[in-house]
Each structure stands twice: as C-alpha cells, then as structure tokens.
mmCIF file of C-alpha atoms in Angstrom:
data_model
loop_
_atom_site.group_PDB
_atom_site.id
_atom_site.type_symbol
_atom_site.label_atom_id
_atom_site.label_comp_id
_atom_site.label_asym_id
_atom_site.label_seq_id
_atom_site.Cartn_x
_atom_site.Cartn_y
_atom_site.Cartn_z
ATOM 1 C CA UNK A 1 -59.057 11.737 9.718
ATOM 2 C CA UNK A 2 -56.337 11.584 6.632
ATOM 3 C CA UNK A 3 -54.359 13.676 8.645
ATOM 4 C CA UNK A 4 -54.480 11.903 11.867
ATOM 5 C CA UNK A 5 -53.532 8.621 10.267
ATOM 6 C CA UNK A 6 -50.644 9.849 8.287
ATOM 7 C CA UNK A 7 -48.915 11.688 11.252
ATOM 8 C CA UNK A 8 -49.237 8.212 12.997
ATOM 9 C CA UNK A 9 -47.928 6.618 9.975
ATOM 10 C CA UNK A 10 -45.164 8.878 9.658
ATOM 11 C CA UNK A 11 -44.306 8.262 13.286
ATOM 12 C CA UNK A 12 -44.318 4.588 13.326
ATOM 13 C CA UNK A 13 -41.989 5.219 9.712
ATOM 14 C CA UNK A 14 -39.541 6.996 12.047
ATOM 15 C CA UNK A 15 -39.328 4.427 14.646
ATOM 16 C CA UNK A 16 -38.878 2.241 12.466
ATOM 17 C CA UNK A 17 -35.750 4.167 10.408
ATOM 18 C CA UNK A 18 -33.891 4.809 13.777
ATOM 19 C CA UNK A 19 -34.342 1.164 15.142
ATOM 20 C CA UNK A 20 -33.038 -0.478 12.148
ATOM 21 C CA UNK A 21 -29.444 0.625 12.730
ATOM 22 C CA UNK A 22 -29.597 0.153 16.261
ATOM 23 C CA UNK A 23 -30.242 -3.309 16.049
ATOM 24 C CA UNK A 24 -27.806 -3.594 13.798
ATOM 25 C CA UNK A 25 -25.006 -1.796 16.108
ATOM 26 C CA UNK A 26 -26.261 -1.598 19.766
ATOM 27 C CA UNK A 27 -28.034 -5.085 19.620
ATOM 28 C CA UNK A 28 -26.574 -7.382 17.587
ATOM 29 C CA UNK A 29 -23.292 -5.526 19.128
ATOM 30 C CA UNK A 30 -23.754 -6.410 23.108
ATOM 31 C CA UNK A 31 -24.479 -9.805 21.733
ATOM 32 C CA UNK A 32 -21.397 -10.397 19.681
ATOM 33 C CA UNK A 33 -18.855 -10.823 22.797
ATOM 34 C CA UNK A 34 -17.370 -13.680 24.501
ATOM 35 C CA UNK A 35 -18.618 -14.103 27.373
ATOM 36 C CA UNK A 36 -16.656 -13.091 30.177
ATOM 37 C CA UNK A 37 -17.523 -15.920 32.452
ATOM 38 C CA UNK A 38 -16.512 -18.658 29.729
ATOM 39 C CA UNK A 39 -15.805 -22.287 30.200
ATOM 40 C CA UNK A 40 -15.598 -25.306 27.720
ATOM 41 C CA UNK A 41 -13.782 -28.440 27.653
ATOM 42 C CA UNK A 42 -12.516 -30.765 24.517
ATOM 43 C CA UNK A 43 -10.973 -34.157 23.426
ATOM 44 C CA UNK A 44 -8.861 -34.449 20.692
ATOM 45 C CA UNK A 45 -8.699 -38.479 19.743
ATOM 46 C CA UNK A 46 -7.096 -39.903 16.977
ATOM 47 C CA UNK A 47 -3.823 -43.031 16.423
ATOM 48 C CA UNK A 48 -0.481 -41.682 16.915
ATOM 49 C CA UNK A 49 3.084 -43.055 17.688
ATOM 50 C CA UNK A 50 4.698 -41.397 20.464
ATOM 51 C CA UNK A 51 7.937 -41.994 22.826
ATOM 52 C CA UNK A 52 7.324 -43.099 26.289
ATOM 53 C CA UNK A 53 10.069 -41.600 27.863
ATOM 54 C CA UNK A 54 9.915 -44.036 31.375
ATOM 55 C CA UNK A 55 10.222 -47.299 29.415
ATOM 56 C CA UNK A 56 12.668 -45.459 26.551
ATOM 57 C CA UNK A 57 10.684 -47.075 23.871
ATOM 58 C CA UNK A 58 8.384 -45.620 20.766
ATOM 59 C CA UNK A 59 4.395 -46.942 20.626
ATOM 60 C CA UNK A 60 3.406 -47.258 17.904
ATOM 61 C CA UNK A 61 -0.660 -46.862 16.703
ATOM 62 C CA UNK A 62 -1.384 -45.987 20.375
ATOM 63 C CA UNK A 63 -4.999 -44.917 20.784
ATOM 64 C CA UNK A 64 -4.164 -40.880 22.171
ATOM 65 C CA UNK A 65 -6.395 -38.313 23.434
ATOM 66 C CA UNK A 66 -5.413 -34.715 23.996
ATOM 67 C CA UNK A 67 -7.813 -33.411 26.866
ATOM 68 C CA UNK A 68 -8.067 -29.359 26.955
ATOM 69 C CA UNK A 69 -9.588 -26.821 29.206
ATOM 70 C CA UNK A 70 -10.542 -23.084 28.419
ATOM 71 C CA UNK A 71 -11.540 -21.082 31.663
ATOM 72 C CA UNK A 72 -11.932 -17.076 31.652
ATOM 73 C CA UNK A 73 -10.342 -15.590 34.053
ATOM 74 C CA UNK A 74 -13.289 -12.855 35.416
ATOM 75 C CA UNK A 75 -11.503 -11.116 37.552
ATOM 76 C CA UNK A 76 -8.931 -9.982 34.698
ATOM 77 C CA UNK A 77 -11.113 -9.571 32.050
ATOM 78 C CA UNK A 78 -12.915 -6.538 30.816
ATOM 79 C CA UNK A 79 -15.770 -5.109 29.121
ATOM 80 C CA UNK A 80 -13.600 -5.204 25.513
ATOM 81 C CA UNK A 81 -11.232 -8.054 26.451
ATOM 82 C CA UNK A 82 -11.311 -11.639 27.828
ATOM 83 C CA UNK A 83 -8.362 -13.297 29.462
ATOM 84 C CA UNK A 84 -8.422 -16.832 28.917
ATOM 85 C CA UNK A 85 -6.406 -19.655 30.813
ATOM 86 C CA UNK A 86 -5.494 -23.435 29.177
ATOM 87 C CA UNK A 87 -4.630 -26.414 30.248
ATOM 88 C CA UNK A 88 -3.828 -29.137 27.737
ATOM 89 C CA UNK A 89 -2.574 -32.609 28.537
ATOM 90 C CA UNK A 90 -1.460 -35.951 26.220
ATOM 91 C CA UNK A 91 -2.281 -39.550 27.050
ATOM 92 C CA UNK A 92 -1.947 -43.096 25.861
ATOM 93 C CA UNK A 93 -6.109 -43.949 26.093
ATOM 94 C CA UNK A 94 -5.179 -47.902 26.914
ATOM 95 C CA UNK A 95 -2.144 -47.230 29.374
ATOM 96 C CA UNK A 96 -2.843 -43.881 31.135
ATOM 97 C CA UNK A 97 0.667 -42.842 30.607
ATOM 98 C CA UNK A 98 0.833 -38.697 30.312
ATOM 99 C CA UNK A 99 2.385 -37.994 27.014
ATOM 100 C CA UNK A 100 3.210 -34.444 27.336
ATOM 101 C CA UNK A 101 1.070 -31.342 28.587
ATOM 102 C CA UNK A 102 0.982 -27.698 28.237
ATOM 103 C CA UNK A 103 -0.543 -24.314 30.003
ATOM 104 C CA UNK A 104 -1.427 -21.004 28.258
ATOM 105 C CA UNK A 105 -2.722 -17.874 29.118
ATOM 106 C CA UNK A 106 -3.767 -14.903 27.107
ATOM 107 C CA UNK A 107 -5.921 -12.455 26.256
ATOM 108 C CA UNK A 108 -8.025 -11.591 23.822
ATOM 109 C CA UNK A 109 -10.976 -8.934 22.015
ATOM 110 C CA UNK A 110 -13.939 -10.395 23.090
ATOM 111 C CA UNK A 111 -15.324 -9.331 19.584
ATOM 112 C CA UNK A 112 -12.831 -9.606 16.937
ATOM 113 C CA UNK A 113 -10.708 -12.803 19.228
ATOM 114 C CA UNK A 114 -7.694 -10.984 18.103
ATOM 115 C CA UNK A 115 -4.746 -11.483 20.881
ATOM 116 C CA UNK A 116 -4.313 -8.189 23.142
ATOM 117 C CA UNK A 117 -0.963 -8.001 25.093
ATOM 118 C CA UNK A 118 -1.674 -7.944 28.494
ATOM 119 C CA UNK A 119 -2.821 -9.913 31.541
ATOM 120 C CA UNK A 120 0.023 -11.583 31.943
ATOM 121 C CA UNK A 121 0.354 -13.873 28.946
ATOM 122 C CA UNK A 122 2.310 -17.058 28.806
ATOM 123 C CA UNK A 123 3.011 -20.272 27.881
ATOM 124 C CA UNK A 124 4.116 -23.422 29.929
ATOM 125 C CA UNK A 125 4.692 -20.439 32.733
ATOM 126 C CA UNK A 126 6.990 -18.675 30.673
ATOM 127 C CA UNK A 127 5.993 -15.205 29.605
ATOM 128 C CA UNK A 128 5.429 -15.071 25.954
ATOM 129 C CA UNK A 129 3.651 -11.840 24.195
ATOM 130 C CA UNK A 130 1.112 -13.228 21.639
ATOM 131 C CA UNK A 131 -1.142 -11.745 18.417
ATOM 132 C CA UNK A 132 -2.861 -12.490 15.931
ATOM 133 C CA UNK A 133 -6.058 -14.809 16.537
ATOM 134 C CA UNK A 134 -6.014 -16.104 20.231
ATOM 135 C CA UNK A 135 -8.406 -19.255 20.063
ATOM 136 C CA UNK A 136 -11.247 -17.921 18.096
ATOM 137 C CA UNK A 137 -12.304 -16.047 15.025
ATOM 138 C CA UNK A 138 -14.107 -12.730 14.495
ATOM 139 C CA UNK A 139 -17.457 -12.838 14.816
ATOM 140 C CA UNK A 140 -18.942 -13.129 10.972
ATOM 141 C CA UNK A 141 -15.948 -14.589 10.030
ATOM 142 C CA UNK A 142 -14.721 -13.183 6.343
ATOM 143 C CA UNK A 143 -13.458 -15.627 3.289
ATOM 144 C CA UNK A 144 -9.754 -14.694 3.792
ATOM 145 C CA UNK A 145 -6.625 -15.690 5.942
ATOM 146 C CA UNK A 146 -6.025 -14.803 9.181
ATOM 147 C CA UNK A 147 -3.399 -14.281 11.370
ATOM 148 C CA UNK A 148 -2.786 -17.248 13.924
ATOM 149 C CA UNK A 149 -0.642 -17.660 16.550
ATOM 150 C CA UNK A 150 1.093 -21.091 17.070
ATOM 151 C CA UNK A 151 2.055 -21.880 20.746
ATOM 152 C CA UNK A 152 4.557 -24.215 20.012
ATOM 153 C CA UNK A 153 6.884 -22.052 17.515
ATOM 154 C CA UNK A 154 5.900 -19.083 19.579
ATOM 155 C CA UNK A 155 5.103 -16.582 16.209
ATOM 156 C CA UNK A 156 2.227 -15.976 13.919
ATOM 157 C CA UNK A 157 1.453 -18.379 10.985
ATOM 158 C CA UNK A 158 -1.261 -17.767 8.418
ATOM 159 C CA UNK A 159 -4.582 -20.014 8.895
ATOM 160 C CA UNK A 160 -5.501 -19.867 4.974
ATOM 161 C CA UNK A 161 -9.361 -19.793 4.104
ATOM 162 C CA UNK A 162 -9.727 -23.156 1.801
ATOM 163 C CA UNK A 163 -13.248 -23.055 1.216
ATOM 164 C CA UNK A 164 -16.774 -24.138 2.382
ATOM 165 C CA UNK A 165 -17.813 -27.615 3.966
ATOM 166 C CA UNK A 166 -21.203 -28.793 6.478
ATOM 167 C CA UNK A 167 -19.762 -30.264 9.554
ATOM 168 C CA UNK A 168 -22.858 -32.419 10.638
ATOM 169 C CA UNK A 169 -25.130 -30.220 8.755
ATOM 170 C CA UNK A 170 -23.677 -26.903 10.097
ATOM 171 C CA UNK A 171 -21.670 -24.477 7.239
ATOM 172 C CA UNK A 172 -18.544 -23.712 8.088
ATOM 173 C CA UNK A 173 -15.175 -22.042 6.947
ATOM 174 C CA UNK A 174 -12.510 -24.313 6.699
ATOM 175 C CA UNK A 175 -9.034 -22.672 7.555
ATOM 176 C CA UNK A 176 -5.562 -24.568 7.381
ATOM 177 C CA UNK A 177 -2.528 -23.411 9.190
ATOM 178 C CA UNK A 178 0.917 -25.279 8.288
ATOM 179 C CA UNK A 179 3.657 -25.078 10.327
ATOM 180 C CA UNK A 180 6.716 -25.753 8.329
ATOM 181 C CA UNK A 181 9.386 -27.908 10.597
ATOM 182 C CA UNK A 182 11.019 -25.803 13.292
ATOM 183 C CA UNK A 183 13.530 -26.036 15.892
ATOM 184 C CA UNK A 184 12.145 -25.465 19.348
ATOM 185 C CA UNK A 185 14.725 -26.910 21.391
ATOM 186 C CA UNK A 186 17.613 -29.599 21.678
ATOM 187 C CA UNK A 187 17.232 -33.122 23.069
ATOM 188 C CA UNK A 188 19.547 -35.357 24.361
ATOM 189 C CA UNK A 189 18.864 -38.750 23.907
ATOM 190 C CA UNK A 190 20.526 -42.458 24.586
ATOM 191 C CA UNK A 191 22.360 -43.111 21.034
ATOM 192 C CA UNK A 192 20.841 -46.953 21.274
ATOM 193 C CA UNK A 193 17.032 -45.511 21.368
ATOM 194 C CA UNK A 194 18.015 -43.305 18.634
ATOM 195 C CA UNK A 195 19.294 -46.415 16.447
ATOM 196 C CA UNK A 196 22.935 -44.921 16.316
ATOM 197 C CA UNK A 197 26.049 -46.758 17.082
ATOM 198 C CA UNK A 198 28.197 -46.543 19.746
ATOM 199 C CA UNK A 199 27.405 -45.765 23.045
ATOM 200 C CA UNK A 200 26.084 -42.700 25.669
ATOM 201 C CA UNK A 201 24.017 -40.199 24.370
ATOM 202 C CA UNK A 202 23.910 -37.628 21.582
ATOM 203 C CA UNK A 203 22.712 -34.418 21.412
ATOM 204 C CA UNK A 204 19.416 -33.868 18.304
ATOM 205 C CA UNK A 205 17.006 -30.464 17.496
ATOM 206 C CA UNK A 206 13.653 -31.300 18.733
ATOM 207 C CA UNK A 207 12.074 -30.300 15.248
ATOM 208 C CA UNK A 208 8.189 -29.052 14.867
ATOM 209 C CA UNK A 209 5.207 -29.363 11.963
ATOM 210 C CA UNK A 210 1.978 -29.347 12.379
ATOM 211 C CA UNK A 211 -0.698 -28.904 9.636
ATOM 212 C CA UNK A 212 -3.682 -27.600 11.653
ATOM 213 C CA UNK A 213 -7.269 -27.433 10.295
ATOM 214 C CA UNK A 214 -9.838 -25.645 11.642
ATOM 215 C CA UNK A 215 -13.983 -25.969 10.427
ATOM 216 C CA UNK A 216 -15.203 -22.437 11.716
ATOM 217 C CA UNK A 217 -18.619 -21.649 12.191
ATOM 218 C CA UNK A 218 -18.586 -18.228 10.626
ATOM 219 C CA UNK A 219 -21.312 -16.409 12.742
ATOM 220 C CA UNK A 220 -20.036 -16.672 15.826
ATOM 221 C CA UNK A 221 -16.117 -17.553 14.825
ATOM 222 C CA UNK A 222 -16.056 -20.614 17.010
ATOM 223 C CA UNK A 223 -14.645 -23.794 15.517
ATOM 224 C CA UNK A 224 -16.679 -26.610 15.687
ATOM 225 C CA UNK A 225 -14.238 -29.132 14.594
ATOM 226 C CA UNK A 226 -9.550 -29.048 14.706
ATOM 227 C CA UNK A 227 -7.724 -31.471 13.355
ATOM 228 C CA UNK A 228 -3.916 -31.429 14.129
ATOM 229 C CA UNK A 229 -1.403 -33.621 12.438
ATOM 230 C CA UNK A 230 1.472 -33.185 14.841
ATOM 231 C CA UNK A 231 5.055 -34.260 13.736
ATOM 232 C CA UNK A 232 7.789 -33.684 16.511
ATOM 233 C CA UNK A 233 11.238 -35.357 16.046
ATOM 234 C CA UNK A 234 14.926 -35.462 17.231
ATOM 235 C CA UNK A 235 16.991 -34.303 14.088
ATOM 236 C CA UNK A 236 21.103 -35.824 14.241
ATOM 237 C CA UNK A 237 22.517 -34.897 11.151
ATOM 238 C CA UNK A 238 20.198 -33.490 9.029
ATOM 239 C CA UNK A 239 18.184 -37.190 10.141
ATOM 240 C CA UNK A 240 14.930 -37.653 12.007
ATOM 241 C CA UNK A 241 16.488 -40.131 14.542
ATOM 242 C CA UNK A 242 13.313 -40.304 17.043
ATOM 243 C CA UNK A 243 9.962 -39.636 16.958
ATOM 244 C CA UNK A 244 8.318 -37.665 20.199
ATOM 245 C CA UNK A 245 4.967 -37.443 18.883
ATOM 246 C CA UNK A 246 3.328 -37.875 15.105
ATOM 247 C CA UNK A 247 -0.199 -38.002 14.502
ATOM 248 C CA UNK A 248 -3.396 -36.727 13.895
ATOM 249 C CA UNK A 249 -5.802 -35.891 16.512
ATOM 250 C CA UNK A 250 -9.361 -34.961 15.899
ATOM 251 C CA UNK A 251 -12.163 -33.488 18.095
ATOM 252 C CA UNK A 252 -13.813 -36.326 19.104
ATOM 253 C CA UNK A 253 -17.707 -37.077 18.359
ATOM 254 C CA UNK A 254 -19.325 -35.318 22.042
ATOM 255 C CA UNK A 255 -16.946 -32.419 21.719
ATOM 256 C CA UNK A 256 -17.607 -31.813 18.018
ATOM 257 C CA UNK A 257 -21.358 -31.706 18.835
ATOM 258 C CA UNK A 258 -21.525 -29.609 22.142
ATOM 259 C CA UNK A 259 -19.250 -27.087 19.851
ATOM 260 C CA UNK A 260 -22.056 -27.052 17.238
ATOM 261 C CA UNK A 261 -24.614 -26.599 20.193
ATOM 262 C CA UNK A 262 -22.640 -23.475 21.727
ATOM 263 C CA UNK A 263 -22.998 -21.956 18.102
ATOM 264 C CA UNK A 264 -26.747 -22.372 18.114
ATOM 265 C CA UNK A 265 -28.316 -19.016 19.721
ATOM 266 C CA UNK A 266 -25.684 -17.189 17.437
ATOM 267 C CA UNK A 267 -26.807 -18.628 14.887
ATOM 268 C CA UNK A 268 -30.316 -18.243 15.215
ATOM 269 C CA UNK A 269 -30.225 -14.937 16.809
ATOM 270 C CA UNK A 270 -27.246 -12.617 14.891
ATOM 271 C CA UNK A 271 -28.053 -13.058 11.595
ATOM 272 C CA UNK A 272 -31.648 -11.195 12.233
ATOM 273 C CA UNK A 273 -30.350 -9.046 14.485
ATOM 274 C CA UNK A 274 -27.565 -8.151 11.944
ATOM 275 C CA UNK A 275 -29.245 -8.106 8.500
ATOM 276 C CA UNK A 276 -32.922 -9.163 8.658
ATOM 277 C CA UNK A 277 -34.664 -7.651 10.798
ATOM 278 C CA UNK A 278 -32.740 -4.205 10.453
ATOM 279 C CA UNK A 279 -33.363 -4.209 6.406
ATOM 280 C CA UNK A 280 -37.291 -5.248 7.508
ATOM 281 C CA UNK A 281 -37.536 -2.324 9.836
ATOM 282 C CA UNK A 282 -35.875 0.312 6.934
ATOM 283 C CA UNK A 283 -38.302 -1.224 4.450
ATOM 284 C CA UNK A 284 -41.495 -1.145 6.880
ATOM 285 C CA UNK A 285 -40.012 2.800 7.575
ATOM 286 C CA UNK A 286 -39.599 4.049 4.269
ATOM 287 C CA UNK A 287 -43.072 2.073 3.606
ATOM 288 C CA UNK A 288 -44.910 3.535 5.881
ATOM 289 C CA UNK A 289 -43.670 6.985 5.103
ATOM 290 C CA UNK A 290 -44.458 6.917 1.941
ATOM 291 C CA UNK A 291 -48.138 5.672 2.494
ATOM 292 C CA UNK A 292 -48.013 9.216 4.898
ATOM 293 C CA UNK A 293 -47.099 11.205 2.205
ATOM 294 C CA UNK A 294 -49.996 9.738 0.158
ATOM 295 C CA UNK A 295 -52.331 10.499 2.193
ATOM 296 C CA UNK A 296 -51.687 13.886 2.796
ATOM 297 C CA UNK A 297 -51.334 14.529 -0.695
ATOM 298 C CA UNK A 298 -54.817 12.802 -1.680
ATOM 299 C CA UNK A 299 -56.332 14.681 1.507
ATOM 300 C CA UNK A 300 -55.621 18.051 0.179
ATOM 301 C CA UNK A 301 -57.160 17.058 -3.001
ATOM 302 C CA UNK A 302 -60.235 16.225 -1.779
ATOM 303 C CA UNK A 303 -60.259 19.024 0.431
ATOM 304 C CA UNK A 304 -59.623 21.444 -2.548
ATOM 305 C CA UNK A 305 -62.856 19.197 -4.454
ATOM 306 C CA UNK A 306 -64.960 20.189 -1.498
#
C-alpha cells in the first residue's frame, strides 16, 4: 500500500516540477502580448497659451485638450509584432478652434513594446524609421531608463526611471523624458505679431522642449497617467519672439481611470502566473517527492521487521 501511494506521490511531484516552468514561460508568455486587435482613446486637459493662427493673436490660459486615438492595424500585424496607427489633435475646449494635430504609425514587439522597423512607419505622412520604446513599456517593467522615441524631434531620448508613486492607489514607475529645445523647422511670421519693428514678416526657428512624464504600471508596461509640458516657440535672434504652444497637459480624470482598468487582469493574473503559482507548484513537487521517498524508505523497513 506504501508503495502504491508513493509512486502516486512521486507522480503528482513530477507534474508538478514540469508545470511550474511552463506557467512561467508558455502561460504567463501567450498572455504577455498586446493584443493584436487593440483600441483605446485619451484626453490630455490642462491651461495652456497657444497662437491662433486665423485671428494672428496668442490666448492666453485657454482651457486645451489634446484628444488621441490608438488603433492596431490587424491586417499588418503579426504574431511577435503590432502595428499601431495615431491620430492626435489640439483644441481650444471653450472655442473649438483646432490647435494643431498629428498622425503616426509604427510598429512595435507586442512583448517588449520596443519599435520594429517596418509596416510602413511614419509621421504626419512622412516616412520616418523609429526605435526605442513605441508607446508602451516592457511587460514587468525594470527600475532603469529606457530608450524613447520623441515624434516631434524625430530621435531617441532617454525616459529616466525617478522612482515609485500610487496613481489612485495603483504602484507605478514614474519615468521622465526631457527634451532639451530643438529646431524642427523655420516659421515665418508677421514682424507686428512677433512684437518687432518695422514691417512684413521675418523669418524665426520653430524651437521644441517638452519634459514628458510618464506613471507606468510596471506589470503590464502601460502608463496609466502622461503629463507633457510642451514649449514650442519662434526663435529671432537668439529670442523667443512667439509662442505656438506652452503648457502642460494631463490625462484627464475618465482616461486616467479606464487606463488603470485596462491594467487590471494583468495585474491580477501575471504576477501568479509569473512567480506564485510556479514557485507553489516547485515547492508542492519537491514536497511531494520527498514524502515518496519516505515512504519507500520506511516501507522497506518494516518489510525487513517482518
């Protein structure tokens, strides 16, 4: 009967070894990918001033949102990689009036979000070959920089790991990326809106900053808060004649929570998939082994007695 019991002991001890590092690989594994059918939507809100370019005049304190759409593109994706499409557009919140807006495509490992070149990838319908993080961060996100690539400047800039903070109760990574002022393009501009004398126009750099935060829910690597403190002005001189757009912008309360909700199953699920349950099952298996062994030892014994 000793015998009988221990071989089943023994057997249930190997299931157990062998399934704990499949649910840590094959499990946990087909469940930490981006979906290939993904769509989300945000609002960014926050005061900025900005220069309405019909009425040639800077607002000042306008109420602004910044309205963005992520949709996967199916048909281009694959089992490893995700091609995503954006759409991002600026408004005044009291007037209506369309700030700016901007289009993106790329794509991206649906596990690690790093940027893969392919698919077609562009900005504002140009094409524009991108690395570095896409949108999103590994899943388990580590406490170190990353590699982030800014769609304004065009180029990689570090998001630096700054520590730990609860966004509405959730842990999260906080990362900062800042984008030291750049020249993306020249502007021409009436010298009377740009407070010069004289008349016509002159001819400024269209200078960029932007100190970018994002709160990163490190399970799944999806950021469940950005803040952006944009700064874009029209340089003469070595002087910041006009401002185009300065401000911060913040995800708004709705999108900050249906981000936290998205993270929930990954949350709940990965870590027992990953680390629990897998150092359960190698405990129950050496466990149950070892009661095996026992057995069969203290079986022979009393056999020997007899």
């Amino acid at each position: 009967m000793r015998r009988t019991v221990a071989v089943v002991l023994i057997a249930l001890g190997v299931f157990c070894l062998v399934s704990a590092p499949m649910m840590r690989t094959w499990m946990s594994g087909s469940l930490m990918k981006t979906p290939l059918d993904y769509y989300n939507a945000t609002v960014n809100t926050g005061e900025v001033t900005y220069f309405n370019i019909e009425d040639l005049e800077q607002v000042e304190d306008a109420n602004v949102e910044a309205h963005s759409t992520l949709r996967a593109d199916v048909a281009s994706s694959t089992d490893d990689v995700v091609v995503w499409d954006q759409f991002t557009w600026i408004k005044d919140a009291d007037t209506d009036f369309g700030i700016s807006s901007t289009s993106r495509r790329a794509g991206h490992d649906r596990v690690t979000g790093e940027a893969v070149d392919c698919c077609d990838a562009m900005i504002n319908e140009e094409s524009v070959a991108q690395s570095g993080q896409a949108w999103k961060f590994p899943f388990m996100t580590e406490q170190r920089d990353y590699d982030f690539f800014e769609t304004t400047v065009q180029e990689v800039v570090p998001m630096k790991f700054e520590g730990m903070e609860e966004i509405d109760g959730v842990e999260a990574y906080k990362f900062v990326q800042t984008v030291e002022p750049t020249v993306i393009d020249e502007r021409e501009v009436p010298r009377s809106v740009a407070g010069l004398d004289g008349e016509g126009d002159v001819v400024g750099d269209e200078t960029f900053s932007m100190v970018r935060t994002y709160w990163i829910e490190p399970i799944s690597g999806t950021p469940i808060n950005i803040s952006e403190d944009h700064h874009r002005v029209v340089v003469v001189d070595g002087e910041e004649v006009l401002t185009l757009l300065s401000g911060e912008l913040s995800f708004d309360d709705a999108t900050r929570a249906a981000s936290i909700e998205n993270t929930e199953q990954a949350r709940k699920v990965l870590p027992l998939l990953h680390s629990t349950l897998p150092v359960a099952a190698l405990i129950a298996g050496a466990g149950l082994i070892g009661i095996a062994v026992i057995l069969f030892v203290t079986g022979r014994g009393t056999a020997r007695r007899g």
